[in-house]
PDB file of C-alpha atoms in Angstrom:
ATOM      1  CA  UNK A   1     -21.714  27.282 -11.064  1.00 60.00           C
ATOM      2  CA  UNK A   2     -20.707  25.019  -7.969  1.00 65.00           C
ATOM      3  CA  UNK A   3     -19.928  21.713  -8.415  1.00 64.00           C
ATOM      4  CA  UNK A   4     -21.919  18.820  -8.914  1.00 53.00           C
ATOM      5  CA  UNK A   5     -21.418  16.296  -6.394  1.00 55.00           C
ATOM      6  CA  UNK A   6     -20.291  13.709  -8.780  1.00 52.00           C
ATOM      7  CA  UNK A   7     -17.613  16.284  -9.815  1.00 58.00           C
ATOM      8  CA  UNK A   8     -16.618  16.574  -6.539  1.00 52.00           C
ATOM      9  CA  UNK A   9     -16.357  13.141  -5.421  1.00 54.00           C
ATOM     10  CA  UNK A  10     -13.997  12.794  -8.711  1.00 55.00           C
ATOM     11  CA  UNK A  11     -12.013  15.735  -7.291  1.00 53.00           C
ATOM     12  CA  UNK A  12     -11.369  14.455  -3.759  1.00 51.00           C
ATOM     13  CA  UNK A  13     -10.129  11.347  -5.030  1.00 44.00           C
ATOM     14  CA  UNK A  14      -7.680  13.254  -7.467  1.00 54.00           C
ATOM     15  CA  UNK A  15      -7.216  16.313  -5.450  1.00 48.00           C
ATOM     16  CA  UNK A  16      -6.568  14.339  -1.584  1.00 45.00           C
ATOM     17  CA  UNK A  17      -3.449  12.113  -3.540  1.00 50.00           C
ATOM     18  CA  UNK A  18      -2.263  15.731  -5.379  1.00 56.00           C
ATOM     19  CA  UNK A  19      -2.042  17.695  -1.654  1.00 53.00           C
ATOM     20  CA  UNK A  20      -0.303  14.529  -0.153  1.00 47.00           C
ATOM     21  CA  UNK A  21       2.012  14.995  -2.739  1.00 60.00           C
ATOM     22  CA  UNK A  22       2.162  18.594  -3.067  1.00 67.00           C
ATOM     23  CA  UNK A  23       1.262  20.408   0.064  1.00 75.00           C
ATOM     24  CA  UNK A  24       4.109  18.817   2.773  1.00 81.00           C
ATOM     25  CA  UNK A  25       4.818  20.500   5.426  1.00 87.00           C
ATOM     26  CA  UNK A  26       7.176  23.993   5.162  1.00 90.00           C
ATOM     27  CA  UNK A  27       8.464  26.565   6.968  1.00 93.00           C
ATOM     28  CA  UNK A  28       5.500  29.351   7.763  1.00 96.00           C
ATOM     29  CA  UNK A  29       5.155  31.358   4.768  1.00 97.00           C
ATOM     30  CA  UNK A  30       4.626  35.321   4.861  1.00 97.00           C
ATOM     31  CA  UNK A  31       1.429  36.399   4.677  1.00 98.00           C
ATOM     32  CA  UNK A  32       0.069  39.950   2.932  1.00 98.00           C
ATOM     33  CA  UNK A  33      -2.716  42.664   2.861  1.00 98.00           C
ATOM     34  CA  UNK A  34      -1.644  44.309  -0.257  1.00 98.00           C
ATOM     35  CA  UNK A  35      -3.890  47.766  -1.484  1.00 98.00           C
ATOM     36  CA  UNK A  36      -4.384  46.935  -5.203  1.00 97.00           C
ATOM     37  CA  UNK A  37      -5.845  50.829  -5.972  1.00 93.00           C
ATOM     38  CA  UNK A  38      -6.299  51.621  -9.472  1.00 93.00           C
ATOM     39  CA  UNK A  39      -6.535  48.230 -11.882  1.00 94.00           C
ATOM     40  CA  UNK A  40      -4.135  50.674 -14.475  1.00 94.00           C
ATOM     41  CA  UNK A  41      -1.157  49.819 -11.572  1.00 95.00           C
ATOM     42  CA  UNK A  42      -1.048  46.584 -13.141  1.00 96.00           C
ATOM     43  CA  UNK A  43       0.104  48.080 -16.211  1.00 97.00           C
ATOM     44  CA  UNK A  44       2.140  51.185 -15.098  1.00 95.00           C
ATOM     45  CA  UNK A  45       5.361  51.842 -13.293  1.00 96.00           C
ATOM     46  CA  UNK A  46       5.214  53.541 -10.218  1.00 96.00           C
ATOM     47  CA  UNK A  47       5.927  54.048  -6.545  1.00 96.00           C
ATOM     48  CA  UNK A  48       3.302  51.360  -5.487  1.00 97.00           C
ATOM     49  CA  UNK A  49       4.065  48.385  -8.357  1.00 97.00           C
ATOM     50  CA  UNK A  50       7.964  49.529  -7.366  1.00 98.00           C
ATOM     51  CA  UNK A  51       6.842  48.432  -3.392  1.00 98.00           C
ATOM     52  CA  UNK A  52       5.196  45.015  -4.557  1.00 98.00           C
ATOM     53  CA  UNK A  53       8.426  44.385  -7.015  1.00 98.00           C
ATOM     54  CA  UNK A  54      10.501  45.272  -3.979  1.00 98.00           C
ATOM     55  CA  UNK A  55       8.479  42.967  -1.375  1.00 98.00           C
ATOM     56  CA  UNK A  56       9.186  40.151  -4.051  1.00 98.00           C
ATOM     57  CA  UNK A  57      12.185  40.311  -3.447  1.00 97.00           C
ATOM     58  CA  UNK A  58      11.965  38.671  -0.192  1.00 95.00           C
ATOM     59  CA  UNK A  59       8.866  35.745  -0.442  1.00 97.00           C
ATOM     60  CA  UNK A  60       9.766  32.247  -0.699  1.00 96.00           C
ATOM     61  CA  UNK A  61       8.467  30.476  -3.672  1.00 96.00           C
ATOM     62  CA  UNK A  62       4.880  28.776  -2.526  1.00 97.00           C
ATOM     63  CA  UNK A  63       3.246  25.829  -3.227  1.00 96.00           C
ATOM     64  CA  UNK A  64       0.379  28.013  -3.829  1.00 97.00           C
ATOM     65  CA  UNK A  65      -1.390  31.343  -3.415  1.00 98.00           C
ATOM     66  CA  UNK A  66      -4.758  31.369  -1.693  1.00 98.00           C
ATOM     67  CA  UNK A  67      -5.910  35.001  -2.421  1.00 98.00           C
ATOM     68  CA  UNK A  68      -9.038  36.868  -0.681  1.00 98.00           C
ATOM     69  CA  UNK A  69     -10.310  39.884  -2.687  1.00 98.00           C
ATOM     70  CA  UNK A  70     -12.570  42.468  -2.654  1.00 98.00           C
ATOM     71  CA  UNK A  71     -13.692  41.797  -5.440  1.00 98.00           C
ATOM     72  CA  UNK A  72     -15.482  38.869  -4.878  1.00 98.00           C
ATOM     73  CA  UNK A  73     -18.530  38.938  -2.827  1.00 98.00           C
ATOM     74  CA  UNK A  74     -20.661  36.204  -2.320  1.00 98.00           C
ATOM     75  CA  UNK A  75     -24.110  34.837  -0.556  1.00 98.00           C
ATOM     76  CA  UNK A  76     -22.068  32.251   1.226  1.00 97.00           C
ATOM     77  CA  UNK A  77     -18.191  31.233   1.162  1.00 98.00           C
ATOM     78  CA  UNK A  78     -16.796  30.420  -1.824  1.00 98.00           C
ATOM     79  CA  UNK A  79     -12.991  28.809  -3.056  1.00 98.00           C
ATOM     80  CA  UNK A  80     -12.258  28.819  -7.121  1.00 98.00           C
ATOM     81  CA  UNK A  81     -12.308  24.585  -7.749  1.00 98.00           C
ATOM     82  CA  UNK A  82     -10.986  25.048 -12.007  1.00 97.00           C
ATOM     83  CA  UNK A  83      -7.436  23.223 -12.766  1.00 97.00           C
ATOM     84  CA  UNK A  84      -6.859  27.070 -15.163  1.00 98.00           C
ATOM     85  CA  UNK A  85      -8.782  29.745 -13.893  1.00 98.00           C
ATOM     86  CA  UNK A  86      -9.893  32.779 -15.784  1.00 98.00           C
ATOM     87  CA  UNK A  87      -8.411  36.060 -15.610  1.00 98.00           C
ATOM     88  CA  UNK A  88     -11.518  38.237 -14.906  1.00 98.00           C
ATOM     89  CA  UNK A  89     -11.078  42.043 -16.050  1.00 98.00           C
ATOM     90  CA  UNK A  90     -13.942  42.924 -13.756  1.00 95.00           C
ATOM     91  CA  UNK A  91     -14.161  47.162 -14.419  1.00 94.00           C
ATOM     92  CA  UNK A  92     -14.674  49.412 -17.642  1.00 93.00           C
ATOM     93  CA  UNK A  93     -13.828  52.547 -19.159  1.00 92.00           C
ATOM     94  CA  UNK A  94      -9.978  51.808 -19.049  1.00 94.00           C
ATOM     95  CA  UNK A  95      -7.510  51.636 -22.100  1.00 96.00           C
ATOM     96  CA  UNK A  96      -7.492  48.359 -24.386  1.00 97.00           C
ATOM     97  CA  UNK A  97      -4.408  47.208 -23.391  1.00 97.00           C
ATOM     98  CA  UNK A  98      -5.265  46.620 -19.924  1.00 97.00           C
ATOM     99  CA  UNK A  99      -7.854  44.300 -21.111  1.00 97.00           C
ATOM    100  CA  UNK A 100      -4.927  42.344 -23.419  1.00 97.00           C
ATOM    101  CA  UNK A 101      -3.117  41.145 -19.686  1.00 97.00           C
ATOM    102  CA  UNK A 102      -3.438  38.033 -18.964  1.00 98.00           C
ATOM    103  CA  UNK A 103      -2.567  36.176 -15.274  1.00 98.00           C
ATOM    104  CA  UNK A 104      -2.457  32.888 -16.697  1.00 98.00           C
ATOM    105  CA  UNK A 105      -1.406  31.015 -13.423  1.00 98.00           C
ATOM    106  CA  UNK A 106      -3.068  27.704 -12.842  1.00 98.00           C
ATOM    107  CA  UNK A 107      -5.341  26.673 -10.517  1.00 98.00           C
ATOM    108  CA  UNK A 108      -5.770  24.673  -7.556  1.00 97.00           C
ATOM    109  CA  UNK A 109      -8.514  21.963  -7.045  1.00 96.00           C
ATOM    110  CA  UNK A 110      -6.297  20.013  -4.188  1.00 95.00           C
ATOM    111  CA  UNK A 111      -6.512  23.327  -2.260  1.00 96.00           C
ATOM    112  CA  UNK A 112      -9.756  24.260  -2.726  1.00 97.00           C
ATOM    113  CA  UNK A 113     -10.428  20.790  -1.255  1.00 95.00           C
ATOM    114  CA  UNK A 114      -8.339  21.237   1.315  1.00 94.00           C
ATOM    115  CA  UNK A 115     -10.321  24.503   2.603  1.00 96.00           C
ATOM    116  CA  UNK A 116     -13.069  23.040   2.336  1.00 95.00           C
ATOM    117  CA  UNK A 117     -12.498  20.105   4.339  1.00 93.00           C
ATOM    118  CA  UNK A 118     -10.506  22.343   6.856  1.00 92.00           C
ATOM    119  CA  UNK A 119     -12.937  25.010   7.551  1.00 95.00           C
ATOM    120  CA  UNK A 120     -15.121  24.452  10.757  1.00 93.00           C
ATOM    121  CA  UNK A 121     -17.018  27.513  11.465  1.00 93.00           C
ATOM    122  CA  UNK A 122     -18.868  27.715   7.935  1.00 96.00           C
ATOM    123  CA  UNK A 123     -19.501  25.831   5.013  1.00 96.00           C
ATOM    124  CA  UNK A 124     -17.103  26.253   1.682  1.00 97.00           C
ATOM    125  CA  UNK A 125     -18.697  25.396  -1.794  1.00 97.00           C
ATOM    126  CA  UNK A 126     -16.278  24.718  -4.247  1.00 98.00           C
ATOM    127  CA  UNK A 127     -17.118  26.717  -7.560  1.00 97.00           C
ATOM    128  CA  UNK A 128     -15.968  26.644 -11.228  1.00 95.00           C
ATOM    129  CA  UNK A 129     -17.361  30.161 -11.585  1.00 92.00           C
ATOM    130  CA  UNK A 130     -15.472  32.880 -11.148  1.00 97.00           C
ATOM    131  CA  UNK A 131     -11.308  33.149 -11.462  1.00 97.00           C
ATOM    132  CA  UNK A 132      -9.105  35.962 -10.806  1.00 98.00           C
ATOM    133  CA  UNK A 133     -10.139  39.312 -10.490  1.00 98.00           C
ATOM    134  CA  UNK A 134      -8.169  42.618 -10.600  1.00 97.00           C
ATOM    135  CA  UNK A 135      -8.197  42.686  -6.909  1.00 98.00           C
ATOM    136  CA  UNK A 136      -5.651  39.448  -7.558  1.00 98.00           C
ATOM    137  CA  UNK A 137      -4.255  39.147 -10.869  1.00 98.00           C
ATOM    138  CA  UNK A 138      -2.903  42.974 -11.016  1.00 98.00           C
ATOM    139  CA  UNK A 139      -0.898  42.502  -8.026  1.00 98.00           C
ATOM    140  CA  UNK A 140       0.151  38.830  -8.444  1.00 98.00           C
ATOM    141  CA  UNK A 141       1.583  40.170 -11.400  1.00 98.00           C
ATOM    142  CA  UNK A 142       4.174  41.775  -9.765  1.00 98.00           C
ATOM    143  CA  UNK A 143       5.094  39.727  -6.952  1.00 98.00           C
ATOM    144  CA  UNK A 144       4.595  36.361  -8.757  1.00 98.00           C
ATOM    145  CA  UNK A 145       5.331  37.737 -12.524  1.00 98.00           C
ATOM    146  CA  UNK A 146       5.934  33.843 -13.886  1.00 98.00           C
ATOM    147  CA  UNK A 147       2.490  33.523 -13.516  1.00 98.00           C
ATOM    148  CA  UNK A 148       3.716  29.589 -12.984  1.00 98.00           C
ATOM    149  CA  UNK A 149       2.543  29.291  -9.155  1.00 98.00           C
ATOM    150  CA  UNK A 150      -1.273  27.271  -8.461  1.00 98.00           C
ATOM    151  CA  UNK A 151      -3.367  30.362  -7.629  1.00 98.00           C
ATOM    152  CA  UNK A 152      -7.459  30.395  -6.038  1.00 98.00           C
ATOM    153  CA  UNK A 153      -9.561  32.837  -4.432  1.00 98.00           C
ATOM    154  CA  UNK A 154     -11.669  32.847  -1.303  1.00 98.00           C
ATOM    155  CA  UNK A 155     -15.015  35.077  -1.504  1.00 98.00           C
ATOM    156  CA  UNK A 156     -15.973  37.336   0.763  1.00 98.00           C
ATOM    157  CA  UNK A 157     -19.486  36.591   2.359  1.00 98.00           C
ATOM    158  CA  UNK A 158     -21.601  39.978   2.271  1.00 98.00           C
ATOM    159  CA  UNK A 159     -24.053  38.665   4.985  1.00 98.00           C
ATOM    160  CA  UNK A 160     -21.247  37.911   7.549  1.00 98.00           C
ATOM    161  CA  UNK A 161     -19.609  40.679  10.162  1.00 98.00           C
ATOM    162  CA  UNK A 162     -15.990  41.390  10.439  1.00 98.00           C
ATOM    163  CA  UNK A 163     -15.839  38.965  13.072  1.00 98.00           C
ATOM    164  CA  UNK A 164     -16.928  36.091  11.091  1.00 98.00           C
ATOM    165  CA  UNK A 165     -14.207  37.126   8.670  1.00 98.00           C
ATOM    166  CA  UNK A 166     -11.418  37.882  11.015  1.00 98.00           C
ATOM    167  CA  UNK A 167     -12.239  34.394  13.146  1.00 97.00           C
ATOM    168  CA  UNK A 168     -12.271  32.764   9.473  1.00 97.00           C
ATOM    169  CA  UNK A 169      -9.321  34.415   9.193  1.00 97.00           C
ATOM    170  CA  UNK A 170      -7.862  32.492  11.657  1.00 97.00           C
ATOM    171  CA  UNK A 171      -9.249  29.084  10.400  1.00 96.00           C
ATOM    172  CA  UNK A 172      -6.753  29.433   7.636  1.00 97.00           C
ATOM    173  CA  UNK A 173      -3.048  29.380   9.581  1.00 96.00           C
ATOM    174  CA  UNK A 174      -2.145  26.307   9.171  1.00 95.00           C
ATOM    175  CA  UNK A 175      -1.792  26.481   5.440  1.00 96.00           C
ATOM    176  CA  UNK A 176       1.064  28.812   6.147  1.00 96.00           C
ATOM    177  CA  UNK A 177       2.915  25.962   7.180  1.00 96.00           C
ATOM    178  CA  UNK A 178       1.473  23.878   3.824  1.00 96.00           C
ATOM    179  CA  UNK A 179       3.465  26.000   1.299  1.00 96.00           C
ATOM    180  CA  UNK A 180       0.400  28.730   1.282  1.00 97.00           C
ATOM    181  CA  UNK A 181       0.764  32.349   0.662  1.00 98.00           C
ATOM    182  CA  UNK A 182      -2.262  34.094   1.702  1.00 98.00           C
ATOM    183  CA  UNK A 183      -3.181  37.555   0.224  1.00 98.00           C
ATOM    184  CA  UNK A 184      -5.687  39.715   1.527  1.00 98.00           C
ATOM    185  CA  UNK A 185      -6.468  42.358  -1.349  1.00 98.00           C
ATOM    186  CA  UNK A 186      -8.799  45.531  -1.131  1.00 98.00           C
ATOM    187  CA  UNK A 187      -7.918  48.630   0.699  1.00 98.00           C
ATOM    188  CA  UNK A 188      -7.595  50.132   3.963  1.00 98.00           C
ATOM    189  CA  UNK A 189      -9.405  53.492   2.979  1.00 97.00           C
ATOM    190  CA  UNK A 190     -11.909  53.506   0.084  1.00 97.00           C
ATOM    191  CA  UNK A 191     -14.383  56.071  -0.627  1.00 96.00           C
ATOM    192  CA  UNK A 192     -14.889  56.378  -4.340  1.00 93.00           C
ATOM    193  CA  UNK A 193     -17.549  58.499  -3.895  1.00 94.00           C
ATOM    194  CA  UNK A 194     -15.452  61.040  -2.406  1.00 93.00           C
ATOM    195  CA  UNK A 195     -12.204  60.610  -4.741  1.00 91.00           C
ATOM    196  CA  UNK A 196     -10.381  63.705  -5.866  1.00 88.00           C
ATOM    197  CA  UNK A 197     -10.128  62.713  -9.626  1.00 80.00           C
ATOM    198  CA  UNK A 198      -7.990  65.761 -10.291  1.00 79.00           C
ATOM    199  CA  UNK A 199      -5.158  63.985  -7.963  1.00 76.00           C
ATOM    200  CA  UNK A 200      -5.193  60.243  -8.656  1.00 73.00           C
ATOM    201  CA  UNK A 201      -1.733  60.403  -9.624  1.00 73.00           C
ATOM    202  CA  UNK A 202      -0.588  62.848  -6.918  1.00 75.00           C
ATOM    203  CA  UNK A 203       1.210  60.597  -4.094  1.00 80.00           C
ATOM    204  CA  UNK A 204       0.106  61.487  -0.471  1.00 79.00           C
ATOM    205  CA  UNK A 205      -2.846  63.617  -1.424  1.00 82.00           C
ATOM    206  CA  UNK A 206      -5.083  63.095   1.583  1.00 90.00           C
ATOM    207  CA  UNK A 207      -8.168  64.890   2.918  1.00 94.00           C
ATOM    208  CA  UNK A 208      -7.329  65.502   6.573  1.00 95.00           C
ATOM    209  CA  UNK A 209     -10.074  62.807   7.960  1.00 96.00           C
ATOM    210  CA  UNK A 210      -8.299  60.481   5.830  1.00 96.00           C
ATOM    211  CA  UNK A 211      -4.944  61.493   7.284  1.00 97.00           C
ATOM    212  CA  UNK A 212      -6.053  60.868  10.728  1.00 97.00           C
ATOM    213  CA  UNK A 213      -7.906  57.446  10.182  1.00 97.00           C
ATOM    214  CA  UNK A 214      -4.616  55.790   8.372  1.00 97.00           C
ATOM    215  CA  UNK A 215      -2.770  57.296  11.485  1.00 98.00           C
ATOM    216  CA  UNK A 216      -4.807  55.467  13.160  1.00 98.00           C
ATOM    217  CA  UNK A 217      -4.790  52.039  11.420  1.00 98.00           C
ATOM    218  CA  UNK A 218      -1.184  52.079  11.623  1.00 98.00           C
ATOM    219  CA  UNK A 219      -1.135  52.119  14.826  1.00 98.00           C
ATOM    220  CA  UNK A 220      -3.832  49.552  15.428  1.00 98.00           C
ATOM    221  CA  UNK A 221      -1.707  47.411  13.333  1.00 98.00           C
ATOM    222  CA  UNK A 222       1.602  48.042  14.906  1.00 97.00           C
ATOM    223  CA  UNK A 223       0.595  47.734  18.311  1.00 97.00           C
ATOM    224  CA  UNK A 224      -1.217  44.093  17.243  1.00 97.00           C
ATOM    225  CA  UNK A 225      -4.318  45.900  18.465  1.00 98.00           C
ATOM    226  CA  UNK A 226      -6.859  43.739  16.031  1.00 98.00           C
ATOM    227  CA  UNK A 227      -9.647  44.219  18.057  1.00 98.00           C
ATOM    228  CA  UNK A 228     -10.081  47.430  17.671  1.00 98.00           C
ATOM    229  CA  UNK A 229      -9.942  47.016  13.785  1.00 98.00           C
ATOM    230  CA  UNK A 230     -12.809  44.227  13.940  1.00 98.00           C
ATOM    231  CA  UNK A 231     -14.501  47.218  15.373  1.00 98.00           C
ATOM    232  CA  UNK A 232     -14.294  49.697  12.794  1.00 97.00           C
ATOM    233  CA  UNK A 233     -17.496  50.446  12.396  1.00 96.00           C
ATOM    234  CA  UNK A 234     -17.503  52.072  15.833  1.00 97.00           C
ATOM    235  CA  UNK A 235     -14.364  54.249  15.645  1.00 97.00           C
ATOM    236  CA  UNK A 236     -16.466  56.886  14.960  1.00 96.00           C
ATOM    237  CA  UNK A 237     -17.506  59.342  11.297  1.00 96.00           C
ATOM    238  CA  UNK A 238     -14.048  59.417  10.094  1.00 97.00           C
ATOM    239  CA  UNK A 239     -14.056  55.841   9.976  1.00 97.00           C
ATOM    240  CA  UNK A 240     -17.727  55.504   8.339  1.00 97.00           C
ATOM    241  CA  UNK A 241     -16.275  58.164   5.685  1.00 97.00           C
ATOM    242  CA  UNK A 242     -13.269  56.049   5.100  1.00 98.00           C
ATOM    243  CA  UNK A 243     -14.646  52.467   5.394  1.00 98.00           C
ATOM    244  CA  UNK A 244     -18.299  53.346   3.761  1.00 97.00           C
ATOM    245  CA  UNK A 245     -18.726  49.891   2.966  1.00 97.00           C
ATOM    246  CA  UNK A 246     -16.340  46.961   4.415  1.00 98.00           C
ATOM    247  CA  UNK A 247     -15.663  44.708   1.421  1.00 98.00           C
ATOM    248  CA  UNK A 248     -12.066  46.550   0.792  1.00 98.00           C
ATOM    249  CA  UNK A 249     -10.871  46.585   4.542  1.00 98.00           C
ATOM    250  CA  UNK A 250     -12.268  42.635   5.589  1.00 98.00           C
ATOM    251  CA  UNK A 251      -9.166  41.653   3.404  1.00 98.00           C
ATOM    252  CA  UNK A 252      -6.752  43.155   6.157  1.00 98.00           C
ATOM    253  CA  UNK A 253      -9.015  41.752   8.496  1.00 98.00           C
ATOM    254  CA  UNK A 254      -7.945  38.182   6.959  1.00 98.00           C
ATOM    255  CA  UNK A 255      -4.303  38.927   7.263  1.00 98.00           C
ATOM    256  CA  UNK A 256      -3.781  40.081  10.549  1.00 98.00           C
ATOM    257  CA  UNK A 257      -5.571  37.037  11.599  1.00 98.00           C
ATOM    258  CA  UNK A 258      -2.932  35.341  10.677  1.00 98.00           C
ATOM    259  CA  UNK A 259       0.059  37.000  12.788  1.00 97.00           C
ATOM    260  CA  UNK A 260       1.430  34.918  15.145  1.00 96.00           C
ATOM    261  CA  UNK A 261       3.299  36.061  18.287  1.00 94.00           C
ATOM    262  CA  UNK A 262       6.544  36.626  16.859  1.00 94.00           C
ATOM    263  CA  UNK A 263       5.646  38.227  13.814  1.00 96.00           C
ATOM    264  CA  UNK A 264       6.118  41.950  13.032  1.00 94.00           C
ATOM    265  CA  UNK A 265       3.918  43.754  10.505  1.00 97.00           C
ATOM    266  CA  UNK A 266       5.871  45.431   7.429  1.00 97.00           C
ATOM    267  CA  UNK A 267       4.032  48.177   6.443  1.00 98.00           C
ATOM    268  CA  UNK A 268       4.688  49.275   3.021  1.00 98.00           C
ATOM    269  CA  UNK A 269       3.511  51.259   0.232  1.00 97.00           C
ATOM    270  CA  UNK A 270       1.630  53.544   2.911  1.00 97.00           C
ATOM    271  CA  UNK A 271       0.486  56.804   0.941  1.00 96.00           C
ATOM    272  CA  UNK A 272      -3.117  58.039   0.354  1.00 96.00           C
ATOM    273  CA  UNK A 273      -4.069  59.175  -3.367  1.00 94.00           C
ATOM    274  CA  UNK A 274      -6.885  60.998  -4.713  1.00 93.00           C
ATOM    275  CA  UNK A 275      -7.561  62.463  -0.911  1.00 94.00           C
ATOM    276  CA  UNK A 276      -9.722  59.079  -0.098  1.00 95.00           C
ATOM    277  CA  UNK A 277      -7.961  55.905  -1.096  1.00 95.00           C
ATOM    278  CA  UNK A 278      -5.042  54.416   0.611  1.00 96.00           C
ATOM    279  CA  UNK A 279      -2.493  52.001  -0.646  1.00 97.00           C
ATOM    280  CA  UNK A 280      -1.148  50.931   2.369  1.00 98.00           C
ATOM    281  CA  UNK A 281       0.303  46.985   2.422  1.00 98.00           C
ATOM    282  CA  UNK A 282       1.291  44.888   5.711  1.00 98.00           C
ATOM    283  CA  UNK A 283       3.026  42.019   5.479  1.00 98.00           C
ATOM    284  CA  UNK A 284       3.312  39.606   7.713  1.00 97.00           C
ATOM    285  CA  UNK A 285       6.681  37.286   8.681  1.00 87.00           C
ATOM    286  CA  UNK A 286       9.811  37.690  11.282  1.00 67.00           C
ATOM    287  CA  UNK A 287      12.167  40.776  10.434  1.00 58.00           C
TER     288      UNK A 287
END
């Protein structure tokens, strides 16, 4: 449910001393787009949870994580509000002891606040539904494995156009210099429909369309060509078969927002599986 406007007046009170306190200003964090793939990564070792280990290596402890998924889509923008949000295993048909993990991170209301107040373009409702879905918690895992940093989520509105997102997107920089890692989470390429099961553990097993589209977002990305990526819906059928529905690519969309002029995308973990997913992660921050 959202809030209730008595809860929320109770929160700004609390949550406008707590950011005072807690969110001063810091040098610009890193930002990510990180391709979270198959939920059973959170509970394997391989090439791709070896990448996110390895890009741990070099982030700066945050004041907090402000993560948008692709897992959460909404009528409307939505930020997680709860002091200890839930760790949401949002899928089925996977072994038991996926479901045992647990993300256990706190949450955090002063944030949530803070978006909302900041945000111009749209309105942000503050909710105590929701938590952290596999599109967070399986990666967070791995770069943040203390589980001991405040972490919320973002939703994705469904109704809105990449531009909405990608100008939203932008809305959200200046938390980068508030202690804020932001995470965009979903995938670059994403057609289940089309997924060789037979290969979801072969690395770099790509049907050829797929091939050329990542070829392609690379070098969008590379040459800080974003506008082009806004407009993915008009690159043409390779793009419709890779993108079939946007709610796993608008999290890059939110990252690259974010680059400033002296920042160089890190692209990691680049390699298709299962001929139509890709796991490709950017991160943002000065090499």
């Amino acid at each position: 449910m959202t809030l209730l406007h008595s809860e929320i007046n109770e929160l700004k009170l609390d949550s406008l001393h707590q950011f005072t306190k807690n969110f001063k200003a810091t040098e610009r964090m890193p930002a990510l787009f990180v391709g979270h793939g198959n939920p059973m990564n959170a509970i394997e070792d391989n090439i791709f949870t070896r990448g996110f280990e390895s890009i741990a290596k070099e982030l700066p402890k945050p004041n907090a994580i402000l993560c948008i998924s692709a897992h959460w889509e909404t009528k409307g923008t939505f930020v997680t509000a709860m002091k200890q949000p839930e760790t949401i295993h949002d899928f089925g048909g996977f072994p038991s002891r996926l479901y045992e993990v647990q993300y256990p991170a706190p949450g955090s209301p002063e944030l949530a606040l803070a978006i909302q107040q900041g945000i111009t373009s749209t309105s942000v409702n503050l909710t105590n539904e929701w938590g952290l879905d596999h599109g967070c918690w399986t990666v967070a895992k791995f770069l943040f494995p203390k589980a001991d940093i405040p972490v919320i989520e973002m939703s994705i509105d469904y109704s809105k156009p990449a531009a909405f997102h990608y100008q939203l997107g932008k809305e959200l920089s200046a938390l980068r210099r508030k202690g804020v890692i932001i995470i965009g989470s979903g995938n670059s390429i994403h057609n289940l429909r089309m997924v060789d099961w037979s290969n979801m553990d072969t690395v770099d097993s790509g049907y050829d369309w797929a091939i050329g589209v990542n070829e392609r977002i690379r070098q969008f990305i590379t040459e800080g060509d974003h506008q082009s990526l806004v407009n993915f819906d008009k690159l043409g059928k390779e793009f419709k078969l890779a993108i079939p529905t946007p709610e796993h690519f608008i999290p890059l969309l939110y990252t690259l927002a974010l680059q400033e002029k002296d920042e160089v995308p890190y692209i990691f973990n680049d390699h298709l599986v299962a001929g139509s997913l890709n796991m490709m992660s950017v991160k943002l921050g000065i090499v």
